[in-house]
Structures are given as structure tokens and as C-alpha cells.
Amino acid sequence: MSREGVPPLPTKQPAMAFQDAAKLSLADSQLRFNMGKATTTIRGKRVKAVQELPDWEALREAGRAIKERTLRHLDKYLIQFEESVTRVGGKVHWAADGDDANRIVADLVKAQGAREVVKIKSLTTDEIGLNEALAHQGITAHETDLAELIIQLADERSSHILVPAIHKSRAEIRELFRRTLENTQDLSDDPKALAAAARAHLRKKFLTVPVAVSGVNFGVAETGTVCIVESEGNGRMCLTLPRVLISVMGIEKLIPTWRDMEVYLQLLPRSSTAERMNPYTSFWTGLAPAGDGPDEFHLILLDDGRSRVLADREGRQALNCIRCSACLNICPVYERTGGHAYNSVYPGPIGAILTPQLVGVENAGSLPYASSLCGACYEVCPVKINIPEVLVHLRGKVVRHKQESLLGRLAPENLAMKALAKVFASPRRYAAMQKIGRQGQKLVVKRGVIDRLPGYLGGWTSVRDVYPVAPQTFREWWTQRERQPKVEPKQPPREETRP
Ligand code: SF4
């Protein structure tokens, strides 16, 4: 199968299961090489960057606590944020879902008489399919982040939340630029030359396009400030040059006070790019009185399933995510499959817990299984999201959802689990099953292990051997031992004592 078999995102329709999509990726040796090299390098750098801070664990704990408190009082903080943004000259729009947000953006762009927008890299706008929605309205969105531009020119989807083109080598990028950008026939694959070609292309857009669209890393309820963190400076150009700025913010990106920023601006760069500080951190508090910056600032507050996630006590921790991507870089599953296999704007461990909650387990039921549950993601997460715990919780939801249909109730796995539950609930039945199993397994035990089970159970032994039922269980041994006549230990002969 080719990669064209992978359905596009975003989607609310059942997507290709992770297990099937992963097979496409695993067959691509170039992709595995690129992924392995990139994630190994960034993992090593992150460890060093984190070790420099003696209070790293305290920072993580603070990051978790602030986010959890914000989520507990999200209604209050959102109202405060709206008031603050309005006070400093911004206009707040509320969007219940992606369609709502896309419509608001398109209307705002059309009101300017514009047909193009420049965009700062934003997962939230990817989630709602903004570029595609704008294209339907005849508006072209130009991605200005280098990696996002590469993905846009290649007509692909991102495979990493921070480094969307992580799966591409320099040679592949050079070929792409030569095909799609002007004056690039003699382009080399030197990173500087590639960056210069992209810069020449983008500069024209920054200077001519009147509307910019951004996501938001953090919004401060107290001051109405919006924060965007980036590496290349393209975001700063979008924030300062166009006349109108439209920012789309998921409602979970809120933090209560300006002071809280000190925690996240230490946690985020070290966890994501292993830097002490990211090169560009832009803060936007409404409109600048001297006309420095845009004349209009619109902030769209997006729900799109987040309220539903918030209602789930265990699952809501996914909303703490600050999109650092440390969990992707450490995950052994992501390292081998890359991001496309997840069929999700949010790949890797965070995608495996966030996407099924945003779009419903019925639409992304394979993602909670895209993990070995090794727990490495939990160890590196700067805001201590217990990803394995949420994965297990979601697996339970997937199973319960399957059990709602007749087909699901009659599925062999479901029937087998029901039968096992009955067996485990009764010591008598359990002992009887052990005896039956001991007899039945004679056909499949070879050299002391079961390396191949027949039929439906065969999937279990395709990657592991199963130990057979022991010839004698502990209980049987104990019972046998108790039945044996007790033999009194011989006493040593007494020595005679003489007066
Ligand atoms: S879940 Fe944690 S480690 Fe993963 S991207 Fe979010 S904040 Fe980073």
C-alpha cells in the first residue's frame, strides 16, 4: 500500500486504524532512519538541558498544579480573560466547534477584502482544518514556519507537533523546493541555502498580505495577554506587519496570572527544543496605542470538544498539555512509526490520549492502543500528565463502546473475556480450568513453551511465547503435602550425664 492510502485530517469520520497505518510506516526504511536519528538527538539534548536546573521537579509540580487549578475554575478564568482582552482593545469571539471558528475567521478575512492570509504554525488551526476551510472560501493561507511550509508545499500532513517535517531528509526538501519555489534550480541541500530559499519566498508574503492568523501558546486571564513561542522569527513578522491579527486559542491554553508564565517559559523550551530559552517569545496585549502592530486584534476562543474532555475526571489531564513534544521524542512506538500512522493532528502519546477524547472513542478507538505503556512519556512530561493512566482509562471506554453493539457483544474477544471473568470469580472453576488446560495444551507445547496458538488466539503468540500451565499448581502441591502422613523428626540421642 502507498501512503496515499492514509485518509486526510482533520476528520470526524472513523479513520484508518493505527495498527494498519503503522504497517505502512514500518515498511518505509528511510522514514524509520530519519525518525530514529532525529528523536535520538533531541532526547539526548533534552536530558542535558533539564539537568541544568536543580529545581526541575518543583517546576514540573508547579506546572501541573497551575494547570489543574485553572481547569477547575475554567469558567471563571475565561470570563476574566474576555474582559481583559476587551479592555485592551481586542475583540473576543466564542466558537463552539471548528466549523464555527473557521466561519468567523473567513468572515473577518473577507471583511478586509483580503484573499490571502499569512499563518504562524498552529496545531489548533490544523485541528479545525482552517486552511482547507479558507480554501473553500477562495482564501489562500500561507504557512510561514519553515517546516510547515515544507509540509504545505509537499501537500502532506505534519508528523510531529514541533518539527512537522521531521520525517523528511534534507535531500527530499531540496527536491521539493526545486519543484515548487521560484529560482531554486541550483539549490543545494545545505540547511542555510534551504532556509534562504524559504525566506525569499516568505518575505514577499509578509510585506503584502494584510491579515495574519496565529494560534496561542498561553493566554493570561489577568492581563488579556496572548503569548506565542517560536524559533524562527516568522511569527514575530506575522504579529507585527499585517493590519489585522486573528488568534485562535483552545480554551485550555489559559493561565491565571502573568507570574505563572515564569513556570511555563522554563518548562517549555527545555522540554521541546532542549534550549534554555526559545529564540522568539512574543506577548500581545491588545492594540498598541502608537499604531505599532495591527489595527485590529481578534481572539477566537475555541471549545471543539474540550468541555467534554473537562467533564472526564481522569481524561481531563490531557488538557494540561503545553505541546512541548517531549513525549513524542521519547516514545518507542512513535519513533518507529512516525506521526502519520496516528491519523491525528496530535500524534504520539499526547495524540493517543487527546484525539480520542476530542473526536470521540468511536472515531479514534485504535489510538489508546498505540502504546507499549512503558511510562517513558509520563517521566518526561513537564506538566506531569499521567499518559499511561489515561491510556488505560480510554481503553476501557473503547471496550465499553464496542460492547454497546450486538456485533461487539458477540465478538470473540468479548466472549472470551466474559468467560474468563466467570472462571476467575470462582476458585472451583479456576482449578477445573487449569486441569482442562493442562490436558488441552499437550498439542501445542513445544520445548517447554507455547510458541503458536491456533485460530483467533494466534495473534497473541505472533510476537511472544506463552508459558504452559504448570504440571502441578501451588495449591495442588500444598494439598498433596498436607495429605502426606506427618513424620516426626528424629531426636538426637540424649547424652547421659554423670554426677
Ligand atoms: S503530554 Fe506532556 S510531554 Fe507530551 S506534549 Fe504535552 S506537555 Fe509535552
Short mmCIF file of C-alpha atoms and ligand atoms in Angstrom, two decimals:
data_model
loop_
_atom_site.label_atom_id
_atom_site.label_comp_id
_atom_site.label_asym_id
_atom_site.label_seq_id
_atom_site.Cartn_x
_atom_site.Cartn_y
_atom_site.Cartn_z
CA MET A 1 0.00 0.00 0.00
CA SER A 2 1.14 3.56 -0.60
CA ARG A 3 0.95 6.48 1.78
CA GLU A 4 -1.91 7.85 -0.35
CA GLY A 5 -3.99 5.21 1.46
CA VAL A 6 -3.86 7.29 4.64
CA PRO A 7 -7.01 9.43 4.87
CA PRO A 8 -6.58 13.19 5.30
CA LEU A 9 -7.16 15.01 8.56
CA PRO A 10 -8.92 16.55 10.33
CA THR A 11 -11.80 14.14 10.30
CA LYS A 12 -14.71 13.20 12.48
CA GLN A 13 -15.16 10.02 10.47
CA PRO A 14 -13.65 6.68 11.55
CA ALA A 15 -10.04 6.86 10.33
CA MET A 16 -7.69 4.04 9.35
CA ALA A 17 -6.78 2.12 12.49
CA PHE A 18 -3.35 2.90 13.93
CA GLN A 19 -2.29 -0.72 13.64
CA ASP A 20 -2.92 -0.69 9.87
CA ALA A 21 -1.42 2.73 9.23
CA ALA A 22 1.64 1.79 11.31
CA LYS A 23 2.38 -1.07 8.92
CA LEU A 24 2.79 1.46 6.06
CA SER A 25 5.27 3.46 8.11
CA LEU A 26 7.23 0.45 9.31
CA ALA A 27 7.76 -0.59 5.70
CA ASP A 28 9.42 2.77 4.95
CA SER A 29 13.09 2.35 5.94
CA GLN A 30 14.01 5.97 5.05
CA LEU A 31 11.29 7.23 7.39
CA ARG A 32 12.46 4.95 10.20
CA PHE A 33 16.05 6.15 9.74
CA ASN A 34 15.04 9.85 9.73
CA MET A 35 12.81 9.41 12.78
CA GLY A 36 15.35 7.40 14.75
CA LYS A 37 18.13 9.92 14.10
CA ALA A 38 16.03 12.99 14.91
CA THR A 39 14.40 11.69 18.08
CA THR A 40 17.65 10.22 19.47
CA THR A 41 19.43 13.55 19.03
CA ILE A 42 16.73 15.66 20.65
CA ARG A 43 16.27 13.19 23.52
CA GLY A 44 19.93 13.48 24.48
CA LYS A 45 19.86 17.26 24.33
CA ARG A 46 16.71 17.46 26.47
CA VAL A 47 18.29 15.43 29.26
CA LYS A 48 21.25 17.82 29.43
CA ALA A 49 19.03 20.93 29.35
CA VAL A 50 16.83 19.60 32.14
CA GLN A 51 19.75 18.55 34.35
CA GLU A 52 20.96 22.14 34.43
CA LEU A 53 18.00 23.14 36.61
CA PRO A 54 18.19 21.90 40.21
CA ASP A 55 14.51 22.73 40.79
CA TRP A 56 13.22 20.93 37.71
CA GLU A 57 10.92 18.63 39.68
CA ALA A 58 9.49 21.56 41.62
CA LEU A 59 8.86 23.37 38.32
CA ARG A 60 7.06 20.34 36.92
CA GLU A 61 4.91 20.17 40.01
CA ALA A 62 4.11 23.88 39.75
CA GLY A 63 3.26 23.47 36.04
CA ARG A 64 0.85 20.68 36.87
CA ALA A 65 -0.74 22.47 39.81
CA ILE A 66 -1.36 25.76 37.95
CA LYS A 67 -2.96 23.97 35.02
CA GLU A 68 -5.16 21.84 37.24
CA ARG A 69 -6.34 24.81 39.24
CA THR A 70 -7.12 26.69 36.02
CA LEU A 71 -9.16 23.80 34.69
CA ARG A 72 -11.12 23.53 37.95
CA HIS A 73 -12.18 27.19 37.62
CA LEU A 74 -12.05 27.49 33.85
CA ASP A 75 -15.44 29.21 33.57
CA LYS A 76 -14.33 32.00 35.90
CA TYR A 77 -10.95 32.49 34.23
CA LEU A 78 -12.42 32.55 30.73
CA ILE A 79 -14.80 35.37 31.65
CA GLN A 80 -11.93 37.25 33.27
CA PHE A 81 -9.83 36.71 30.12
CA GLU A 82 -12.58 38.00 27.84
CA GLU A 83 -12.93 41.13 29.97
CA SER A 84 -9.17 41.70 29.97
CA VAL A 85 -8.79 41.28 26.19
CA THR A 86 -11.74 43.60 25.53
CA ARG A 87 -10.33 46.20 27.93
CA VAL A 88 -7.10 46.42 25.91
CA GLY A 89 -8.84 46.82 22.55
CA GLY A 90 -9.17 43.22 21.34
CA LYS A 91 -12.41 41.57 20.23
CA VAL A 92 -13.31 38.15 21.59
CA HIS A 93 -15.34 35.59 19.59
CA TRP A 94 -16.58 32.30 21.07
CA ALA A 95 -16.54 29.20 18.84
CA ALA A 96 -18.34 26.03 19.91
CA ASP A 97 -16.58 23.92 17.29
CA GLY A 98 -14.19 24.01 14.36
CA ASP A 99 -16.84 24.99 11.81
CA ASP A 100 -17.80 27.97 13.96
CA ALA A 101 -14.19 29.10 14.28
CA ASN A 102 -13.48 28.66 10.56
CA ARG A 103 -16.56 30.68 9.64
CA ILE A 104 -15.55 33.51 11.98
CA VAL A 105 -12.02 33.62 10.51
CA ALA A 106 -13.31 33.55 6.92
CA ASP A 107 -15.81 36.36 7.63
CA LEU A 108 -13.11 38.50 9.24
CA VAL A 109 -10.74 37.99 6.30
CA LYS A 110 -13.47 38.76 3.76
CA ALA A 111 -14.43 41.91 5.68
CA GLN A 112 -10.90 43.16 4.91
CA GLY A 113 -11.39 42.41 1.23
CA ALA A 114 -8.41 40.03 1.51
CA ARG A 115 -7.85 36.79 -0.39
CA GLU A 116 -4.66 35.69 1.39
CA VAL A 117 -3.53 35.26 4.99
CA VAL A 118 -0.10 34.55 6.49
CA LYS A 119 -0.11 31.95 9.24
CA ILE A 120 2.01 31.21 12.26
CA LYS A 121 2.39 27.48 12.88
CA SER A 122 -0.63 26.40 14.91
CA LEU A 123 -1.87 22.96 15.87
CA THR A 124 -5.25 24.36 16.86
CA THR A 125 -5.90 25.66 13.35
CA ASP A 126 -4.70 22.31 11.96
CA GLU A 127 -7.17 20.60 14.29
CA ILE A 128 -10.12 22.55 12.86
CA GLY A 129 -8.88 22.31 9.26
CA LEU A 130 -8.70 26.09 8.86
CA ASN A 131 -6.54 26.13 5.71
CA GLU A 132 -8.95 23.83 3.89
CA ALA A 133 -12.00 25.78 5.09
CA LEU A 134 -10.44 29.06 3.92
CA ALA A 135 -9.57 27.50 0.56
CA HIS A 136 -13.28 26.67 0.13
CA GLN A 137 -13.98 30.38 0.51
CA GLY A 138 -11.32 31.30 -2.04
CA ILE A 139 -8.78 32.42 0.58
CA THR A 140 -5.19 31.14 0.45
CA ALA A 141 -3.39 30.53 3.74
CA HIS A 142 0.42 30.75 3.54
CA GLU A 143 2.27 28.83 6.26
CA THR A 144 5.34 30.80 7.35
CA ASP A 145 7.08 28.34 9.67
CA LEU A 146 9.78 26.61 7.62
CA ALA A 147 8.71 23.08 8.49
CA GLU A 148 5.02 23.89 7.99
CA LEU A 149 5.86 25.47 4.64
CA ILE A 150 7.63 22.25 3.61
CA ILE A 151 4.57 20.24 4.59
CA GLN A 152 2.25 22.63 2.76
CA LEU A 153 4.34 22.57 -0.42
CA ALA A 154 4.52 18.77 -0.29
CA ASP A 155 0.73 18.61 0.25
CA GLU A 156 1.27 16.34 3.24
CA ARG A 157 0.33 16.30 6.89
CA SER A 158 2.68 17.04 9.81
CA SER A 159 4.24 14.09 11.54
CA HIS A 160 5.45 15.87 14.69
CA ILE A 161 3.86 18.66 16.71
CA LEU A 162 7.05 20.71 16.87
CA VAL A 163 9.03 19.55 13.85
CA PRO A 164 6.28 18.80 11.31
CA ALA A 165 8.78 17.73 8.62
CA ILE A 166 10.84 15.51 10.94
CA HIS A 167 10.27 12.59 8.56
CA LYS A 168 11.92 14.39 5.64
CA SER A 169 15.65 14.42 4.84
CA ARG A 170 17.49 17.48 3.51
CA ALA A 171 17.76 15.91 0.07
CA GLU A 172 13.99 15.38 -0.05
CA ILE A 173 13.41 19.03 0.97
CA ARG A 174 15.81 20.29 -1.71
CA GLU A 175 13.92 18.33 -4.37
CA LEU A 176 10.62 19.70 -3.09
CA PHE A 177 11.83 23.31 -3.16
CA ARG A 178 13.23 22.87 -6.65
CA ARG A 179 9.85 21.64 -7.79
CA THR A 180 7.71 24.28 -6.09
CA LEU A 181 9.66 27.52 -5.48
CA GLU A 182 10.96 30.06 -7.98
CA ASN A 183 14.70 30.45 -8.74
CA THR A 184 15.75 27.27 -6.96
CA GLN A 185 17.16 25.19 -9.82
CA ASP A 186 20.74 25.37 -8.44
CA LEU A 187 19.71 24.89 -4.82
CA SER A 188 21.97 22.69 -2.65
CA ASP A 189 20.82 20.68 0.38
CA ASP A 190 22.82 22.87 2.77
CA PRO A 191 20.42 23.96 5.58
CA LYS A 192 21.43 27.61 5.12
CA ALA A 193 20.63 27.50 1.41
CA LEU A 194 17.29 25.81 2.08
CA ALA A 195 16.39 28.40 4.72
CA ALA A 196 17.39 31.25 2.36
CA ALA A 197 15.16 29.91 -0.40
CA ALA A 198 12.20 29.74 2.01
CA ARG A 199 12.98 33.23 3.33
CA ALA A 200 12.96 34.76 -0.16
CA HIS A 201 9.59 33.15 -0.81
CA LEU A 202 8.07 34.23 2.51
CA ARG A 203 9.34 37.80 2.63
CA LYS A 204 7.07 38.80 -0.23
CA LYS A 205 4.07 37.42 1.65
CA PHE A 206 4.89 39.18 4.94
CA LEU A 207 5.09 42.51 3.14
CA THR A 208 1.93 42.24 1.07
CA VAL A 209 -0.67 40.11 2.90
CA PRO A 210 -2.95 42.21 5.18
CA VAL A 211 -4.22 39.52 7.60
CA ALA A 212 -2.28 37.16 9.90
CA VAL A 213 -3.66 34.10 11.68
CA SER A 214 -1.98 32.58 14.72
CA GLY A 215 -2.55 30.01 17.40
CA VAL A 216 -1.82 30.74 21.05
CA ASN A 217 0.62 29.07 23.44
CA PHE A 218 -0.66 30.80 26.57
CA GLY A 219 -3.36 33.34 27.32
CA VAL A 220 -3.15 35.27 30.61
CA ALA A 221 -6.55 35.80 32.24
CA GLU A 222 -5.36 38.63 34.47
CA THR A 223 -3.92 40.86 31.73
CA GLY A 224 -5.52 39.65 28.49
CA THR A 225 -2.05 38.90 27.12
CA VAL A 226 -1.54 36.33 24.39
CA CYS A 227 1.80 34.55 24.14
CA ILE A 228 3.36 32.89 21.11
CA VAL A 229 6.57 30.93 21.40
CA GLU A 230 8.60 30.15 18.28
CA SER A 231 12.09 29.61 16.92
CA GLU A 232 12.41 31.31 13.57
CA GLY A 233 11.01 34.82 13.91
CA ASN A 234 8.39 34.25 11.24
CA GLY A 235 5.74 34.50 13.94
CA ARG A 236 7.09 37.87 15.06
CA MET A 237 6.80 39.06 11.43
CA CYS A 238 3.15 37.90 11.27
CA LEU A 239 2.36 39.61 14.57
CA THR A 240 3.81 42.96 13.60
CA LEU A 241 3.45 43.51 9.84
CA PRO A 242 -0.17 42.71 8.79
CA ARG A 243 -3.01 45.15 9.60
CA VAL A 244 -5.24 42.52 11.20
CA LEU A 245 -4.31 39.73 13.59
CA ILE A 246 -6.67 36.80 14.26
CA SER A 247 -5.61 34.39 17.01
CA VAL A 248 -7.37 31.05 17.52
CA MET A 249 -6.99 29.71 21.06
CA GLY A 250 -8.19 26.46 22.57
CA ILE A 251 -9.89 27.33 25.87
CA GLU A 252 -7.44 25.11 27.78
CA LYS A 253 -4.46 27.36 26.92
CA LEU A 254 -5.38 29.78 29.68
CA ILE A 255 -3.22 30.54 32.71
CA PRO A 256 -4.46 32.78 35.52
CA THR A 257 -1.68 35.29 36.11
CA TRP A 258 1.28 36.91 34.41
CA ARG A 259 3.54 35.45 37.10
CA ASP A 260 2.57 31.90 36.09
CA MET A 261 4.38 32.50 32.83
CA GLU A 262 7.73 32.12 34.63
CA VAL A 263 6.99 28.44 35.21
CA TYR A 264 5.98 27.58 31.65
CA LEU A 265 8.69 29.61 29.96
CA GLN A 266 11.22 27.46 31.79
CA LEU A 267 9.42 24.17 31.24
CA LEU A 268 8.51 24.56 27.58
CA PRO A 269 11.80 25.36 25.77
CA ARG A 270 13.86 22.80 27.69
CA SER A 271 11.29 20.08 27.07
CA SER A 272 10.69 20.85 23.43
CA THR A 273 13.88 22.03 21.73
CA ALA A 274 16.25 21.47 24.68
CA GLU A 275 17.01 25.18 24.76
CA ARG A 276 17.35 27.32 27.87
CA MET A 277 15.11 29.84 26.21
CA ASN A 278 13.37 29.79 22.87
CA PRO A 279 14.61 32.38 20.37
CA TYR A 280 11.32 34.32 20.00
CA THR A 281 8.67 34.79 22.67
CA SER A 282 6.03 37.31 21.62
CA PHE A 283 3.49 38.78 24.03
CA TRP A 284 0.45 40.55 22.68
CA THR A 285 -1.75 42.64 24.95
CA GLY A 286 -4.46 44.13 22.76
CA LEU A 287 -3.65 47.03 20.45
CA ALA A 288 -0.57 49.22 20.77
CA PRO A 289 -1.65 52.89 21.10
CA ALA A 290 1.14 54.22 18.84
CA GLY A 291 -0.06 52.15 15.90
CA ASP A 292 2.84 49.73 16.30
CA GLY A 293 1.38 46.42 15.18
CA PRO A 294 -2.06 45.51 13.85
CA ASP A 295 -5.03 47.88 13.83
CA GLU A 296 -7.42 45.05 14.74
CA PHE A 297 -6.93 42.10 17.06
CA HIS A 298 -9.49 39.28 17.12
CA LEU A 299 -9.29 36.39 19.55
CA ILE A 300 -11.36 33.27 18.89
CA LEU A 301 -11.90 31.07 21.94
CA LEU A 302 -12.41 27.53 20.72
CA ASP A 303 -14.17 24.70 22.56
CA ASP A 304 -14.39 21.93 19.91
CA GLY A 305 -14.84 19.08 22.39
CA ARG A 306 -12.72 20.50 25.21
CA SER A 307 -15.69 20.94 27.59
CA ARG A 308 -16.47 17.26 27.12
CA VAL A 309 -12.87 16.34 27.96
CA LEU A 310 -13.06 18.57 31.02
CA ALA A 311 -16.05 16.63 32.28
CA ASP A 312 -13.97 13.42 32.44
CA ARG A 313 -12.11 13.41 35.75
CA GLU A 314 -9.30 11.10 34.58
CA GLY A 315 -9.12 12.13 30.94
CA ARG A 316 -9.05 15.88 31.58
CA GLN A 317 -5.32 15.83 32.41
CA ALA A 318 -4.77 15.81 28.64
CA LEU A 319 -5.87 19.46 28.66
CA ASN A 320 -2.79 20.36 30.75
CA CYS A 321 -0.58 19.75 27.72
CA ILE A 322 1.70 22.62 26.71
CA ARG A 323 2.55 20.93 23.35
CA CYS A 324 6.26 20.55 24.07
CA SER A 325 6.54 17.22 22.20
CA ALA A 326 8.89 15.61 24.76
CA CYS A 327 6.52 12.62 24.95
CA LEU A 328 6.79 12.09 21.19
CA ASN A 329 10.57 12.16 21.21
CA ILE A 330 10.82 9.55 23.97
CA CYS A 331 8.09 7.19 22.78
CA PRO A 332 9.42 3.92 21.28
CA VAL A 333 6.22 3.46 19.28
CA TYR A 334 6.27 6.97 17.78
CA GLU A 335 9.98 6.64 16.98
CA ARG A 336 9.29 3.65 14.76
CA THR A 337 6.01 4.62 13.15
CA GLY A 338 6.34 8.40 12.83
CA GLY A 339 3.38 10.72 13.19
CA HIS A 340 1.29 9.87 10.12
CA ALA A 341 0.31 6.48 11.49
CA TYR A 342 -1.73 8.19 14.22
CA ASN A 343 -4.07 9.82 11.67
CA SER A 344 -4.29 12.66 14.11
CA VAL A 345 -3.17 16.28 14.19
CA TYR A 346 -1.76 15.41 17.61
CA PRO A 347 0.47 12.35 17.13
CA GLY A 348 2.48 10.34 19.65
CA PRO A 349 1.44 9.78 23.25
CA ILE A 350 -0.39 13.09 23.61
CA GLY A 351 -2.31 12.36 20.41
CA ALA A 352 -3.19 8.91 21.70
CA ILE A 353 -4.97 10.46 24.69
CA LEU A 354 -6.18 13.80 23.34
CA THR A 355 -7.59 12.91 19.93
CA PRO A 356 -9.93 10.09 21.08
CA GLN A 357 -11.33 12.47 23.66
CA LEU A 358 -11.80 15.36 21.23
CA VAL A 359 -13.36 13.36 18.40
CA GLY A 360 -14.86 10.52 20.48
CA VAL A 361 -13.50 6.99 21.03
CA GLU A 362 -15.85 5.76 18.30
CA ASN A 363 -13.78 7.78 15.78
CA ALA A 364 -10.27 7.10 17.06
CA GLY A 365 -10.60 3.88 19.07
CA SER A 366 -7.27 2.44 17.93
CA LEU A 367 -5.18 5.31 19.32
CA PRO A 368 -5.26 4.37 23.03
CA TYR A 369 -3.62 1.11 21.91
CA ALA A 370 -0.77 2.90 20.11
CA SER A 371 1.46 2.49 23.14
CA SER A 372 3.50 -0.09 24.97
CA LEU A 373 2.52 1.57 28.30
CA CYS A 374 6.22 1.77 29.18
CA GLY A 375 5.61 5.06 31.01
CA ALA A 376 8.54 6.99 29.48
CA CYS A 377 6.14 9.74 28.36
CA TYR A 378 4.96 10.28 31.92
CA GLU A 379 8.55 10.62 33.14
CA VAL A 380 9.43 13.38 30.67
CA CYS A 381 6.15 15.30 30.62
CA PRO A 382 6.90 18.76 32.05
CA VAL A 383 3.39 19.11 33.47
CA LYS A 384 3.22 15.53 34.79
CA ILE A 385 0.35 14.26 32.66
CA ASN A 386 -0.04 10.59 33.60
CA ILE A 387 -0.39 9.46 30.00
CA PRO A 388 -0.34 5.68 30.72
CA GLU A 389 -3.15 6.12 33.25
CA VAL A 390 -5.29 7.99 30.71
CA LEU A 391 -4.47 5.42 28.01
CA VAL A 392 -5.76 2.59 30.18
CA HIS A 393 -8.84 4.64 31.10
CA LEU A 394 -9.55 5.25 27.40
CA ARG A 395 -9.00 1.59 26.51
CA GLY A 396 -11.80 0.84 28.98
CA LYS A 397 -14.01 3.37 27.20
CA VAL A 398 -13.22 1.83 23.80
CA VAL A 399 -14.20 -1.62 25.08
CA ARG A 400 -17.41 -0.34 26.67
CA HIS A 401 -18.28 1.45 23.44
CA LYS A 402 -17.78 -1.78 21.45
CA GLN A 403 -19.97 -3.67 23.90
CA GLU A 404 -22.88 -1.35 23.08
CA SER A 405 -23.45 -3.03 19.70
CA LEU A 406 -24.65 -6.61 19.14
CA LEU A 407 -21.61 -7.28 16.94
CA GLY A 408 -19.35 -6.04 19.72
CA ARG A 409 -21.09 -8.21 22.32
CA LEU A 410 -20.65 -11.26 20.11
CA ALA A 411 -17.00 -10.50 19.28
CA PRO A 412 -14.71 -13.42 20.21
CA GLU A 413 -12.61 -11.21 22.47
CA ASN A 414 -15.64 -10.04 24.39
CA LEU A 415 -16.99 -13.58 24.78
CA ALA A 416 -13.57 -14.86 25.85
CA MET A 417 -13.22 -12.10 28.46
CA LYS A 418 -16.70 -12.79 29.81
CA ALA A 419 -15.89 -16.49 30.14
CA LEU A 420 -12.57 -15.67 31.83
CA ALA A 421 -14.31 -13.35 34.27
CA LYS A 422 -16.60 -16.23 35.28
CA VAL A 423 -13.62 -18.56 35.67
CA PHE A 424 -11.61 -16.10 37.78
CA ALA A 425 -14.63 -15.37 40.00
CA SER A 426 -14.73 -18.94 41.34
CA PRO A 427 -11.75 -20.89 42.82
CA ARG A 428 -13.52 -24.16 41.93
CA ARG A 429 -13.96 -23.18 38.26
CA TYR A 430 -10.41 -21.83 38.15
CA ALA A 431 -8.99 -25.14 39.39
CA ALA A 432 -11.15 -27.07 36.90
CA MET A 433 -9.95 -24.87 34.02
CA GLN A 434 -6.34 -25.46 35.00
CA LYS A 435 -6.90 -29.21 34.79
CA ILE A 436 -8.62 -28.89 31.39
CA GLY A 437 -5.92 -26.54 30.15
CA ARG A 438 -3.18 -28.95 31.20
CA GLN A 439 -4.74 -31.68 29.11
CA GLY A 440 -5.61 -29.44 26.13
CA GLN A 441 -2.21 -27.80 25.87
CA LYS A 442 -0.41 -31.07 25.14
CA LEU A 443 -0.92 -30.48 21.41
CA VAL A 444 0.67 -27.01 21.40
CA VAL A 445 3.51 -27.17 23.94
CA LYS A 446 6.91 -27.50 22.30
CA ARG A 447 10.22 -27.50 24.16
CA GLY A 448 8.50 -26.20 27.29
CA VAL A 449 6.69 -23.20 25.72
CA ILE A 450 3.67 -22.48 23.55
CA ASP A 451 5.03 -20.56 20.56
CA ARG A 452 1.95 -20.78 18.36
CA LEU A 453 -1.71 -20.78 19.36
CA PRO A 454 -4.36 -21.76 16.81
CA GLY A 455 -7.03 -19.52 15.23
CA TYR A 456 -8.06 -16.25 16.84
CA LEU A 457 -5.59 -16.68 19.69
CA GLY A 458 -2.72 -16.86 17.19
CA GLY A 459 -2.26 -13.06 17.26
CA TRP A 460 -1.21 -13.34 20.89
CA THR A 461 1.67 -15.71 20.16
CA SER A 462 2.80 -13.98 16.96
CA VAL A 463 5.16 -11.76 18.99
CA ARG A 464 5.63 -13.73 22.23
CA ASP A 465 5.81 -17.24 23.68
CA VAL A 466 3.28 -18.31 26.31
CA TYR A 467 4.23 -20.45 29.28
CA PRO A 468 2.09 -23.56 29.61
CA VAL A 469 0.02 -24.41 32.67
CA ALA A 470 2.45 -25.95 35.19
CA PRO A 471 2.31 -29.74 35.71
CA GLN A 472 1.39 -29.02 39.30
CA THR A 473 -0.01 -25.78 40.72
CA PHE A 474 0.99 -24.42 44.09
CA ARG A 475 -2.42 -25.30 45.56
CA GLU A 476 -2.16 -28.88 44.31
CA TRP A 477 1.34 -29.17 45.74
CA TRP A 478 0.13 -27.79 49.09
CA THR A 479 -2.86 -30.11 49.25
CA GLN A 480 -0.67 -33.10 48.42
CA ARG A 481 1.82 -32.06 51.06
CA GLU A 482 -0.90 -31.71 53.70
CA ARG A 483 -2.21 -35.19 52.94
CA GLN A 484 1.13 -36.90 53.50
CA PRO A 485 1.49 -38.53 56.94
CA LYS A 486 3.48 -36.39 59.26
CA VAL A 487 6.86 -37.86 60.13
CA GLU A 488 8.21 -36.71 63.47
CA PRO A 489 11.83 -35.56 63.09
CA LYS A 490 14.25 -37.85 64.83
CA GLN A 491 15.58 -36.50 68.12
CA PRO A 492 19.34 -36.79 68.64
CA PRO A 493 20.22 -39.36 71.41
CA ARG A 494 20.46 -37.77 74.78
CA GLU A 495 23.87 -37.69 76.34
CA GLU A 496 23.98 -39.29 79.76
CA THR A 497 25.13 -37.04 82.47
CA ARG A 498 27.08 -38.40 85.30
CA PRO A 499 27.30 -36.89 88.69
S1 SF4 B 1 1.74 15.49 27.02
FE1 SF4 B 1 3.37 16.42 28.23
S2 SF4 B 1 5.25 15.76 27.19
FE2 SF4 B 1 3.57 15.44 25.73
S3 SF4 B 1 3.47 17.29 24.50
FE3 SF4 B 1 2.04 17.57 26.20
S4 SF4 B 1 3.21 18.60 27.80
FE4 SF4 B 1 4.69 17.78 26.34
#
